[in-house]
PDB file of C-alpha atoms and ligand atoms in Angstrom:
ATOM      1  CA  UNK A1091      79.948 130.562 118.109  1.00  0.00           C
ATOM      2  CA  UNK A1092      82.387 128.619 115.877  1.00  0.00           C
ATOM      3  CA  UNK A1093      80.762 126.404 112.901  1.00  0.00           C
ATOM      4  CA  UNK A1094      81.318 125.175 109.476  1.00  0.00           C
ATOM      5  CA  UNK A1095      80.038 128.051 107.771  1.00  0.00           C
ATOM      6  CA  UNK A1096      82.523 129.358 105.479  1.00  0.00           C
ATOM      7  CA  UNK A1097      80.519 132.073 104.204  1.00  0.00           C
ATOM      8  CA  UNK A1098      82.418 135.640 103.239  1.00  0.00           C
ATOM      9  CA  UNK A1099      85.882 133.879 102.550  1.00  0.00           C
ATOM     10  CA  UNK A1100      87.694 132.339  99.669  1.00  0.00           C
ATOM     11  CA  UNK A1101      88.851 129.262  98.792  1.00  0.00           C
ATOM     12  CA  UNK A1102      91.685 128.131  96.240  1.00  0.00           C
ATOM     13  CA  UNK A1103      91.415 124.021  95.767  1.00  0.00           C
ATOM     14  CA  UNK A1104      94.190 123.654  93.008  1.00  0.00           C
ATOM     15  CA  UNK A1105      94.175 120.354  90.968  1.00  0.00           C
ATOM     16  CA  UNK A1106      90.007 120.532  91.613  1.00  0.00           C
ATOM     17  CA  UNK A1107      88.805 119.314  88.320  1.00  0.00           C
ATOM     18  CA  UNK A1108      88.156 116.362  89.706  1.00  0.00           C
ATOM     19  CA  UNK A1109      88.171 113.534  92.462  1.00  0.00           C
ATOM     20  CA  UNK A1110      89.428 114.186  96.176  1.00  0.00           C
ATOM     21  CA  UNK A1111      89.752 118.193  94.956  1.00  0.00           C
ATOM     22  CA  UNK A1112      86.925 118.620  93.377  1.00  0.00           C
ATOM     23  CA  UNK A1113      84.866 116.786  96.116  1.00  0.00           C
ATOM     24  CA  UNK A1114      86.667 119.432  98.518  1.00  0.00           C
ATOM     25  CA  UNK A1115      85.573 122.724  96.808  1.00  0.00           C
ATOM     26  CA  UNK A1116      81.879 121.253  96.520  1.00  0.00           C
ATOM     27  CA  UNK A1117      82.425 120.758 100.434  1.00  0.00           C
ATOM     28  CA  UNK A1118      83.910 124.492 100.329  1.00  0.00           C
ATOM     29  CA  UNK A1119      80.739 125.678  97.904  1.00  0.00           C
ATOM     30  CA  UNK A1120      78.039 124.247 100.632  1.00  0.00           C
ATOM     31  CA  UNK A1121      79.575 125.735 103.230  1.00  0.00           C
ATOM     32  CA  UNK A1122      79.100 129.089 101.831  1.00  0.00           C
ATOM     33  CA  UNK A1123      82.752 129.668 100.764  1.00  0.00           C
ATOM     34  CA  UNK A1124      84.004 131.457  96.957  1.00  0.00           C
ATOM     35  CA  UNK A1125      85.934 129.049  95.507  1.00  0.00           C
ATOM     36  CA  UNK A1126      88.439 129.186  92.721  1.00  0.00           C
ATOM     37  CA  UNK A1127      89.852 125.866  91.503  1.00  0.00           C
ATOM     38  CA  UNK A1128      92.807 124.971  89.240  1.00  0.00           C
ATOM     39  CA  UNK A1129      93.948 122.266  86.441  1.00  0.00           C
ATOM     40  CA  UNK A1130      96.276 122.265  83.734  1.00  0.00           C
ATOM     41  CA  UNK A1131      93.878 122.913  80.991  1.00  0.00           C
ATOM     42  CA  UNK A1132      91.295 125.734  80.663  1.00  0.00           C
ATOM     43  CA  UNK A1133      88.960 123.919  79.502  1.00  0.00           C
ATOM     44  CA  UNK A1134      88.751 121.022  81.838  1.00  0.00           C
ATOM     45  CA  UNK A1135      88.930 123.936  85.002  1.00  0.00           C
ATOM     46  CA  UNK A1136      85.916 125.866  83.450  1.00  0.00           C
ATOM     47  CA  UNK A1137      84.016 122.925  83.152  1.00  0.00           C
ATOM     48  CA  UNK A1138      84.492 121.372  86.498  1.00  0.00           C
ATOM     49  CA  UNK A1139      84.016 125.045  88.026  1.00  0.00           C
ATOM     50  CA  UNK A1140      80.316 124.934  86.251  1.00  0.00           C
ATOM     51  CA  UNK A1141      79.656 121.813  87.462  1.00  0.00           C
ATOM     52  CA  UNK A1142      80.172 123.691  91.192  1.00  0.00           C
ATOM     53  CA  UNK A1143      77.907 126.474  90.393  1.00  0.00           C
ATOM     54  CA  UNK A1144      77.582 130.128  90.422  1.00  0.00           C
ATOM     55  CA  UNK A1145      80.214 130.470  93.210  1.00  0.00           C
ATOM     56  CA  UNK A1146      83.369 128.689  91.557  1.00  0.00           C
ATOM     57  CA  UNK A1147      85.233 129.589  89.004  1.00  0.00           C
ATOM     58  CA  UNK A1148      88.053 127.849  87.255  1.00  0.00           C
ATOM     59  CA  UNK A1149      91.898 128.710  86.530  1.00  0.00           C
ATOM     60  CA  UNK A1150      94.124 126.751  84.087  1.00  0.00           C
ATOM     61  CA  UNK A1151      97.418 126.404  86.373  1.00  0.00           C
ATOM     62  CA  UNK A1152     100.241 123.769  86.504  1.00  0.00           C
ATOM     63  CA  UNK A1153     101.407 124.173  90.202  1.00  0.00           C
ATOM     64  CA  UNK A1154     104.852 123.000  88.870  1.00  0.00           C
ATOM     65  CA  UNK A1155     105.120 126.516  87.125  1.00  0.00           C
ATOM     66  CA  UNK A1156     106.261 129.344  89.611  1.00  0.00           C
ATOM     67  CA  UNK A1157     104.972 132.068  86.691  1.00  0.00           C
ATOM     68  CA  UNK A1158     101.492 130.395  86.010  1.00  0.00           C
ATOM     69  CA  UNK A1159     100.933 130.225  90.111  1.00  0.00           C
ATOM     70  CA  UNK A1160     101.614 133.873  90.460  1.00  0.00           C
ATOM     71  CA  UNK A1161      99.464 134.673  87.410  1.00  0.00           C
ATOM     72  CA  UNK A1162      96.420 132.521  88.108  1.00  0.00           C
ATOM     73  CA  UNK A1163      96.633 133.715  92.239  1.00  0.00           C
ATOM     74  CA  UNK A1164      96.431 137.501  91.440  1.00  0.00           C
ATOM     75  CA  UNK A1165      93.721 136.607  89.076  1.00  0.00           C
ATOM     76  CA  UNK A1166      91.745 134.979  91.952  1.00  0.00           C
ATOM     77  CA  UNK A1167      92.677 137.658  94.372  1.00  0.00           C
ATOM     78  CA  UNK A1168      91.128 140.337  91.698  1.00  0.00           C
ATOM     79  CA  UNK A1169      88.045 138.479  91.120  1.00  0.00           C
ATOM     80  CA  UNK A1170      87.141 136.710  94.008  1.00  0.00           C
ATOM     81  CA  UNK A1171      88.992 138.553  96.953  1.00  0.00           C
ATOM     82  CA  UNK A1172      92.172 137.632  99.385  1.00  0.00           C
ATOM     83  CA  UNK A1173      92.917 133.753  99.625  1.00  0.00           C
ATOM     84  CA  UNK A1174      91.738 133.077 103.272  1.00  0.00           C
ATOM     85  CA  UNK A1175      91.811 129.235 102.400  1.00  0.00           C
ATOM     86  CA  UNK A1176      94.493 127.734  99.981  1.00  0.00           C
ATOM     87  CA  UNK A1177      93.860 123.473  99.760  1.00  0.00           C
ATOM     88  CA  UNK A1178      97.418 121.945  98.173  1.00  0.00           C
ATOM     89  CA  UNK A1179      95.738 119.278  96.639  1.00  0.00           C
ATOM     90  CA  UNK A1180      96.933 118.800  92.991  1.00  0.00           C
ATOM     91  CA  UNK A1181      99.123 115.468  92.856  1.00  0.00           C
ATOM     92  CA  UNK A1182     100.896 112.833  90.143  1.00  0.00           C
ATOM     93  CA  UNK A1183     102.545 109.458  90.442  1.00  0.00           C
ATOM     94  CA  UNK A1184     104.808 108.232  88.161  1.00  0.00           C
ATOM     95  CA  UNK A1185     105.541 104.371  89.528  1.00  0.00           C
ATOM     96  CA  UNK A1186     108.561 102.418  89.383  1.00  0.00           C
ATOM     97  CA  UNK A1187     110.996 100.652  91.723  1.00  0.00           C
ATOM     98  CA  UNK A1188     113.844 102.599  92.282  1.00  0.00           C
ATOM     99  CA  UNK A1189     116.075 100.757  89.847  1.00  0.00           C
ATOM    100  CA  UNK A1190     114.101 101.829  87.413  1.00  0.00           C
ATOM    101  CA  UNK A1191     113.266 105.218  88.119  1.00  0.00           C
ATOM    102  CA  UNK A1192     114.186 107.471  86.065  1.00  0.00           C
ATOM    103  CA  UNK A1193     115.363 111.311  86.705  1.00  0.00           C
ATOM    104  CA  UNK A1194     111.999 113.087  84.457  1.00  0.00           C
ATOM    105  CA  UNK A1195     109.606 110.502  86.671  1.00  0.00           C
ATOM    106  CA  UNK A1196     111.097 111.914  90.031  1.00  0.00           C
ATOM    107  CA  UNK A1197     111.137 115.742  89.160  1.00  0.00           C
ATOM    108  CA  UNK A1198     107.688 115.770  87.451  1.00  0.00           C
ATOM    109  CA  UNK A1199     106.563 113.987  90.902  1.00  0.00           C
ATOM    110  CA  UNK A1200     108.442 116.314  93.488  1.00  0.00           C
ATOM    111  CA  UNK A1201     107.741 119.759  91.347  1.00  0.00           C
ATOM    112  CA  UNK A1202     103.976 118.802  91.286  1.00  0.00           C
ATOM    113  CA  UNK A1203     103.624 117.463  94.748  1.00  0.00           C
ATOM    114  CA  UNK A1204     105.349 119.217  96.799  1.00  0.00           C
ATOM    115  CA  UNK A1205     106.902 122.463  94.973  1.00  0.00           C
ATOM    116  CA  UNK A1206     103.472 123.426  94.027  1.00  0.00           C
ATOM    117  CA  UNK A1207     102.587 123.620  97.231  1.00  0.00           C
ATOM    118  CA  UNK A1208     105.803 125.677  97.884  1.00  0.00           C
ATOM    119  CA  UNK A1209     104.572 127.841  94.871  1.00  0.00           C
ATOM    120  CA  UNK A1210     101.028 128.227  95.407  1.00  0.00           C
ATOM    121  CA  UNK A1211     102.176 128.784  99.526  1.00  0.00           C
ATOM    122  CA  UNK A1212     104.532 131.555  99.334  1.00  0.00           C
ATOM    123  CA  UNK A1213     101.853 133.492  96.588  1.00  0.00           C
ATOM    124  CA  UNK A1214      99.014 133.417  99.282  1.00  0.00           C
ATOM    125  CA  UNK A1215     101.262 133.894 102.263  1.00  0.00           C
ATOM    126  CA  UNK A1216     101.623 138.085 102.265  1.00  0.00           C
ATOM    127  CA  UNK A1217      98.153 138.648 102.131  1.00  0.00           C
ATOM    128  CA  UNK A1218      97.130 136.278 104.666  1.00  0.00           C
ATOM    129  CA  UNK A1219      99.972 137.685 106.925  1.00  0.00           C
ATOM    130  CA  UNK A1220      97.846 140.997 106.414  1.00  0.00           C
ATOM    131  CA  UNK A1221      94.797 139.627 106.916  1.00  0.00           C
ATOM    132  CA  UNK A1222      96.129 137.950 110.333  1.00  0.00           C
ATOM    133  CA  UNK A1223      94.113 135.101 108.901  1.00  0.00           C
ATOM    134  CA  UNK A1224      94.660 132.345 106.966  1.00  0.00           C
ATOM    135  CA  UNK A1225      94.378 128.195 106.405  1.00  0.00           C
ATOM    136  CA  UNK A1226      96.551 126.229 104.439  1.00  0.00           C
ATOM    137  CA  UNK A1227      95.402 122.170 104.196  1.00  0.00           C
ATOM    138  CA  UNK A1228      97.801 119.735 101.967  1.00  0.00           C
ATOM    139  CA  UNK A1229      96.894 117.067 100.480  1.00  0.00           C
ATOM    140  CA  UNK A1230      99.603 114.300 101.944  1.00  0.00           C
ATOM    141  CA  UNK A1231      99.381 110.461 102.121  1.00  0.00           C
ATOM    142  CA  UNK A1232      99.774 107.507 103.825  1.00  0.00           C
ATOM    143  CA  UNK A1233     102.429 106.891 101.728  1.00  0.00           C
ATOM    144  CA  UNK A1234     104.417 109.324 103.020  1.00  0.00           C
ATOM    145  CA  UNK A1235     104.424 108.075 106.271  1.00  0.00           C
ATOM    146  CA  UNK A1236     104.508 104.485 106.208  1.00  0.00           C
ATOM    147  CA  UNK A1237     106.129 104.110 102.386  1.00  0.00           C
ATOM    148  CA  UNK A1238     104.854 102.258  99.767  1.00  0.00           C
ATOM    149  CA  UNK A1239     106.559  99.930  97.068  1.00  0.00           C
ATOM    150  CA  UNK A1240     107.121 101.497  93.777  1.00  0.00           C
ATOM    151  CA  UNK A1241     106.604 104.632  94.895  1.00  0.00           C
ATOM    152  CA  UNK A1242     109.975 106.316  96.204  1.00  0.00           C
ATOM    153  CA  UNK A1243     109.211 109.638  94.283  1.00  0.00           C
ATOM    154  CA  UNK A1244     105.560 109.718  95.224  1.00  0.00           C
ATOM    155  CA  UNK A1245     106.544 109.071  99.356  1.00  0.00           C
ATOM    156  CA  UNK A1246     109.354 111.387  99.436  1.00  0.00           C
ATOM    157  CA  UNK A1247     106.810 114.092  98.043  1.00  0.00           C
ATOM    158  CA  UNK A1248     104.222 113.601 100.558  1.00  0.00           C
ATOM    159  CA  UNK A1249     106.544 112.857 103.758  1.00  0.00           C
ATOM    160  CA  UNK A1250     108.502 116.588 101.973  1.00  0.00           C
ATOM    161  CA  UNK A1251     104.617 117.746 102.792  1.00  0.00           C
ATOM    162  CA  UNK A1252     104.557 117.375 106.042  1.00  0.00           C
ATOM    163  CA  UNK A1253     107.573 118.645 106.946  1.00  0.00           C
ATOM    164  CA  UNK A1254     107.149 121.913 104.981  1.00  0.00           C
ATOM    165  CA  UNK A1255     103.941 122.070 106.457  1.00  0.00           C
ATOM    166  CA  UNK A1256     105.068 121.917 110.154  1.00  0.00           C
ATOM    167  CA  UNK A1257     107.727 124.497 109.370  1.00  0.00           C
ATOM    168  CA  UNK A1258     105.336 126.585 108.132  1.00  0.00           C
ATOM    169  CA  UNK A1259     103.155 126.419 110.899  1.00  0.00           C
ATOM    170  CA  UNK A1260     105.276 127.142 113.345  1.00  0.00           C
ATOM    171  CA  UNK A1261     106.821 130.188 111.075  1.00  0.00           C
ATOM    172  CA  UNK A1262     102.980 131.781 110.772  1.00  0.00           C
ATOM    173  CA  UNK A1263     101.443 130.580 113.765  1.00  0.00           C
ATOM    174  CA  UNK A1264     101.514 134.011 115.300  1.00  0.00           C
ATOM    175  CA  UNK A1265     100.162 135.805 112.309  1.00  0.00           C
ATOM    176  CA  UNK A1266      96.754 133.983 112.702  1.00  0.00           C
ATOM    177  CA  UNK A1267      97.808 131.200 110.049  1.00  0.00           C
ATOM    178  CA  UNK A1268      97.873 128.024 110.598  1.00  0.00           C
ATOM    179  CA  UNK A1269      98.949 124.950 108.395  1.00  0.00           C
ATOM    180  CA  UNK A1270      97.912 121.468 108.496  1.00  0.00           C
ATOM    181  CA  UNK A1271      98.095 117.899 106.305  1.00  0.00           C
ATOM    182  CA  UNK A1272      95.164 115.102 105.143  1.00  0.00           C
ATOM    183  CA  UNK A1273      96.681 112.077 104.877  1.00  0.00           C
ATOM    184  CA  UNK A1274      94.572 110.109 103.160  1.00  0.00           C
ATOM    185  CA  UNK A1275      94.445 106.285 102.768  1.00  0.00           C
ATOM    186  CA  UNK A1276      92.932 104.353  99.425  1.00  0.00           C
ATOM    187  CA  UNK A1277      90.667 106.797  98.023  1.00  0.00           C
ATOM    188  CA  UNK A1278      88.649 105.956  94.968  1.00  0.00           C
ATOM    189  CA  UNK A1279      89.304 108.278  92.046  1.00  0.00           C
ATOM    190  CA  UNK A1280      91.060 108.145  88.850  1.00  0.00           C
ATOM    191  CA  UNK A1281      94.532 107.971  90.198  1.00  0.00           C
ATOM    192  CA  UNK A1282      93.961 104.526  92.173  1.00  0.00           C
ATOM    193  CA  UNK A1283      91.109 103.070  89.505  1.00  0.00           C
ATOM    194  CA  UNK A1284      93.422 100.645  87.525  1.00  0.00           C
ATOM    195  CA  UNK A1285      93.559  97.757  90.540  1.00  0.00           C
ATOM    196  CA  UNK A1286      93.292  94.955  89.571  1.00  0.00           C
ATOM    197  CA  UNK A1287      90.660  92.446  91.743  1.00  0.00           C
ATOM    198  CA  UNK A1288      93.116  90.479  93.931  1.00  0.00           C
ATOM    199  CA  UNK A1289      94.935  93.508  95.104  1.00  0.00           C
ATOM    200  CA  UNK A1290      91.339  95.710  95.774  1.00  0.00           C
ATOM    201  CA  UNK A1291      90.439  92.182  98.175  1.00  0.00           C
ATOM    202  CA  UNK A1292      94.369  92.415  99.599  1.00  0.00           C
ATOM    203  CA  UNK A1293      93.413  95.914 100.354  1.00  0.00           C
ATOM    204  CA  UNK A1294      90.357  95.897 101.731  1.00  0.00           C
ATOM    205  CA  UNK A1295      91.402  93.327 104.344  1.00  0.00           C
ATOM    206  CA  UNK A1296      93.918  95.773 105.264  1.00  0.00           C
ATOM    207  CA  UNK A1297      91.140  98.172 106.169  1.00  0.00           C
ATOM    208  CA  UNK A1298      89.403  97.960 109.597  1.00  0.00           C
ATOM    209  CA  UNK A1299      86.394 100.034 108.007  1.00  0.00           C
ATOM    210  CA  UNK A1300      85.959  97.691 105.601  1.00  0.00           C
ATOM    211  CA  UNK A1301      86.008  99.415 102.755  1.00  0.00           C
ATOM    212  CA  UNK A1302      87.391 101.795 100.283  1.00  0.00           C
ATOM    213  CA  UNK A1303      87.677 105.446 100.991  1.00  0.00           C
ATOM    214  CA  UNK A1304      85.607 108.052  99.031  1.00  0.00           C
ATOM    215  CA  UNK A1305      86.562 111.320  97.993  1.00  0.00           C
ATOM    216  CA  UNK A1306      83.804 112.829 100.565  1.00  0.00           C
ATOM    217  CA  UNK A1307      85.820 111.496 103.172  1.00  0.00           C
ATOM    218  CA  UNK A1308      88.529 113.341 102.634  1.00  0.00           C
ATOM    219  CA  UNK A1309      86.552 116.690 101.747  1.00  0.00           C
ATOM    220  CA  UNK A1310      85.220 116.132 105.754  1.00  0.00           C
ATOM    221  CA  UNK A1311      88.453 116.369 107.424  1.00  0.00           C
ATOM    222  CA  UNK A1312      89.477 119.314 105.153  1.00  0.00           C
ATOM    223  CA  UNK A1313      86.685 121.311 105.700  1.00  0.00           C
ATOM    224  CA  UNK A1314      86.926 120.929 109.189  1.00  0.00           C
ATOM    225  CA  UNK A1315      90.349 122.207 109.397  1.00  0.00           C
ATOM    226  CA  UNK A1316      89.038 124.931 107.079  1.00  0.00           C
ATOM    227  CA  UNK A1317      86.931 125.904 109.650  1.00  0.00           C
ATOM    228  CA  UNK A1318      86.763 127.603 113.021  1.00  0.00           C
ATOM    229  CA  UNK A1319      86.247 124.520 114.646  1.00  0.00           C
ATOM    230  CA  UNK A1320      90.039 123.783 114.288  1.00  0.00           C
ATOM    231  CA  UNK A1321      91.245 127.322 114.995  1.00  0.00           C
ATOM    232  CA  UNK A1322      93.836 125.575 117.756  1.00  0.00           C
ATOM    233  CA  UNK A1323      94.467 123.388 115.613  1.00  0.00           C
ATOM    234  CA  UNK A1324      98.075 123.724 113.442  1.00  0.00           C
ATOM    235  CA  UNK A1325     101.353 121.557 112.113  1.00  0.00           C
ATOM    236  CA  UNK A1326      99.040 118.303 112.196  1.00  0.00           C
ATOM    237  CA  UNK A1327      98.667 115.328 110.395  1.00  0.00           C
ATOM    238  CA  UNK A1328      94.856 114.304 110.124  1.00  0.00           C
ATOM    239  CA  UNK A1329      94.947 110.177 108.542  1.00  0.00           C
ATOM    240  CA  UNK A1330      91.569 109.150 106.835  1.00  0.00           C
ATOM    241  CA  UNK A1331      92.396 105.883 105.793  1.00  0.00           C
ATOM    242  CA  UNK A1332      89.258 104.022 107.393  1.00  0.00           C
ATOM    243  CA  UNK A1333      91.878 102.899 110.036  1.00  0.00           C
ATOM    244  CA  UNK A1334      94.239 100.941 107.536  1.00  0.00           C
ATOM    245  CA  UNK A1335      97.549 102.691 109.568  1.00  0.00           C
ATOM    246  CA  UNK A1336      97.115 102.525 113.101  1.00  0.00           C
TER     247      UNK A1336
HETATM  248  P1  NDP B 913      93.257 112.556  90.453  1.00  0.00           P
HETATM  249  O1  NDP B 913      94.309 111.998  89.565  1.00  0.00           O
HETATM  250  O2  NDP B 913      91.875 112.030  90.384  1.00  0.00           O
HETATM  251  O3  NDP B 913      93.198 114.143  90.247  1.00  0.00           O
HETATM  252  C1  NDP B 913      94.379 114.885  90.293  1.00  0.00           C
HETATM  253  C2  NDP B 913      94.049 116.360  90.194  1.00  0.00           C
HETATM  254  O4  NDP B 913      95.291 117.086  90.217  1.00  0.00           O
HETATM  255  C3  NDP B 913      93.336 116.715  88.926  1.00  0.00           C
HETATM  256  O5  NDP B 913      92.394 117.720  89.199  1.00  0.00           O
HETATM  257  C4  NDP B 913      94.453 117.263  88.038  1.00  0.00           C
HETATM  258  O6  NDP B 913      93.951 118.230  87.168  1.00  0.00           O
HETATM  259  C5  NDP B 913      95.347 117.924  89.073  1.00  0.00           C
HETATM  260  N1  NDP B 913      96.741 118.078  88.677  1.00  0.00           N
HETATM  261  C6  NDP B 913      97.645 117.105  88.406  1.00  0.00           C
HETATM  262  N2  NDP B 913      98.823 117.650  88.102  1.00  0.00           N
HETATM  263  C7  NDP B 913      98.666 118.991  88.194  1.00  0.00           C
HETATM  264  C8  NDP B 913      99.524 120.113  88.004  1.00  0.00           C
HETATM  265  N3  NDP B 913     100.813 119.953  87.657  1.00  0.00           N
HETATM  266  N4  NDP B 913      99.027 121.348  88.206  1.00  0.00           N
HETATM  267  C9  NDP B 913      97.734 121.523  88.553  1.00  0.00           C
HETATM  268  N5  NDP B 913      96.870 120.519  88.748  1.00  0.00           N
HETATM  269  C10 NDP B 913      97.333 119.275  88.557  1.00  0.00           C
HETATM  270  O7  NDP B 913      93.861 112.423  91.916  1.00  0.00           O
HETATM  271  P2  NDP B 913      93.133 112.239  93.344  1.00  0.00           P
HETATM  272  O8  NDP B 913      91.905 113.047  93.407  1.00  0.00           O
HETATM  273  O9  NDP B 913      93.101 110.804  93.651  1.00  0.00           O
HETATM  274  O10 NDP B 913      94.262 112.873  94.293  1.00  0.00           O
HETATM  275  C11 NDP B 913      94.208 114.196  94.793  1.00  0.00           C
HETATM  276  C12 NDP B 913      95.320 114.367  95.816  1.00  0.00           C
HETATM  277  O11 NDP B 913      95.153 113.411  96.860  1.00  0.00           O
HETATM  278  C13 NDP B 913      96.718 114.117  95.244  1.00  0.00           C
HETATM  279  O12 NDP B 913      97.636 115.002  95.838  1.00  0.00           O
HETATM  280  C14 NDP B 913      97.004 112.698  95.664  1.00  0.00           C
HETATM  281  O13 NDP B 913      98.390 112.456  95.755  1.00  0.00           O
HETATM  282  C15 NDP B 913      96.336 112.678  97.025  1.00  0.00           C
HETATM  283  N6  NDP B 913      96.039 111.324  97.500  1.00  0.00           N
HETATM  284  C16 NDP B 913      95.191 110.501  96.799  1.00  0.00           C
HETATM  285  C17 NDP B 913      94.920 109.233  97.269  1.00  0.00           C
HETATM  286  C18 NDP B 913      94.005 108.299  96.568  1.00  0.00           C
HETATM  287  O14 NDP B 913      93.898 107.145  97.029  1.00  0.00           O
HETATM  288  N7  NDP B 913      93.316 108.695  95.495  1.00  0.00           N
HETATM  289  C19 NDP B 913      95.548 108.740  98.506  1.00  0.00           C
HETATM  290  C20 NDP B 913      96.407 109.682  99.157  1.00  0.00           C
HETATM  291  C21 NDP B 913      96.632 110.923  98.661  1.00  0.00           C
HETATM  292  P3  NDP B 913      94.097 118.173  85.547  1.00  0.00           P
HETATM  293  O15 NDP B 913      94.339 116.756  85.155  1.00  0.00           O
HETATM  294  O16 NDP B 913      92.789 118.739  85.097  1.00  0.00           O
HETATM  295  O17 NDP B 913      95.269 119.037  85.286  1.00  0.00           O
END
């Protein structure tokens, strides 16, 4: 019988200290998974792994950092078992129009985006190769496949996403792994707060659903592909974006 229930394996959300990730590990947490999540700062991890409960716990860890990756996964491996379930979700921007982006803007946005999720990856992949099971879910975005105005660094990051995540798929497919993307649309969290009124009406127009997406929305379709319900399911992009691209 294939369900939901996550219970016996172990989760790493990184960048879970808050909105869309942290709304995916308290999925993870009531679906009966141990999850680990990550942020830059210790403090800010432990407290956002309390706020999860007894299962979580929280690992300072900037995905951009090969070394801190590899540290903070063998830490979760010794405490909380192999990685069955690793969800790429940490992310930046850093806007501009490309005349006036700068070099420091499009590295910090490319080794957080999408070299984390290289990093983070290629620490998990061994043991899940061993395992003959494994799920990795990243975070991508709209942007990435439709573009976005200001945000050259930020697209090329997320459409980078999907294609590592389709060549990974198809490299692990056999070894009972399989790889997948969220693309999600406007989500309401800290990194989309500062719009002003007019745009937040131009936007919502654009959305058939009417309305802005939440970061439950995203946990969903993340804990779905988590699960055994989408164990023939790999190298996909899953949009939850209300219906604003279609
Ligand atoms: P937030 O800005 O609310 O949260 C970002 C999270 O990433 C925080 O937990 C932050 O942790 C963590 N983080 C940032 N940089 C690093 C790093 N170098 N290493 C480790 N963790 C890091 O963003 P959202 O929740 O809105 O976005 C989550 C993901 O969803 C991102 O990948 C984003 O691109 C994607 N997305 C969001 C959309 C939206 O509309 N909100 C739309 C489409 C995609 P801390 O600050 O504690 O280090």
């Amino acid at each position: 019988m294939t369900s939901l229930d996550l219970t016996g394996k172990v989760a790493f959300v990184t960048g879970g200290t808050r909105g869309i990730g942290f709304a995916i590990a308290e999925a993870l947490v009531a679906s009966g998974a141990r999850v680990a999540i990550s942020g830059r700062d210790a403090g800010r991890a432990a407290e956002a792994s309390r706020r999860l409960g007894g299962g979580a716990v929280g690992v300072a860890c900037d995905v951009a950092d090969e070394a801190q990756v590899d540290t903070a996964i063998a830490a979760i491996e010794a405490g909380l078992g192999g990685i069955d379930i690793l969800v790429n979700n940490a992310g930046v921007t850093r806007d501009n129009i490309l005349l006036r982006l700068d070099g420091a803007a499009w590295d910090e946005v490319l080794d957080t985006n999408l070299k984390g999720a290289f990093h983070t990856s290629r620490a998990v992949i061994k043991g899940m190769m061993k395992r003959r099971n494994g799920r990795i879910i990243n975070i991508s975005s709209i942007v990435g496949l439709i573009g976005n105005k200001g945000q050259a660094n930020y697209a090329a990051s997320k459409a980078g996403l999907i294609g590592f995540t389709k060549a990974i798929a198809r490299e692990y497919a056999s070894r009972g792994i399989t790889a997948n993307c969220v693309a999600p649309g406007y989500i309401e969290t800290d990194m989309t707060n500062a719009l002003p009124e007019d745009a937040r009406k131009a936007l919502l127009d654009s959305i058939a659903l009417g309305r802005l997406g939440q970061p439950a929305d995203i946990a969903g379709a993340v804990l779905y592909l988590a699960s055994d319900l989408a164990a023939y399911v790999t190298g996909q992009v899953l949009v939850v974006d209300g219906g604003m691209t279609m």
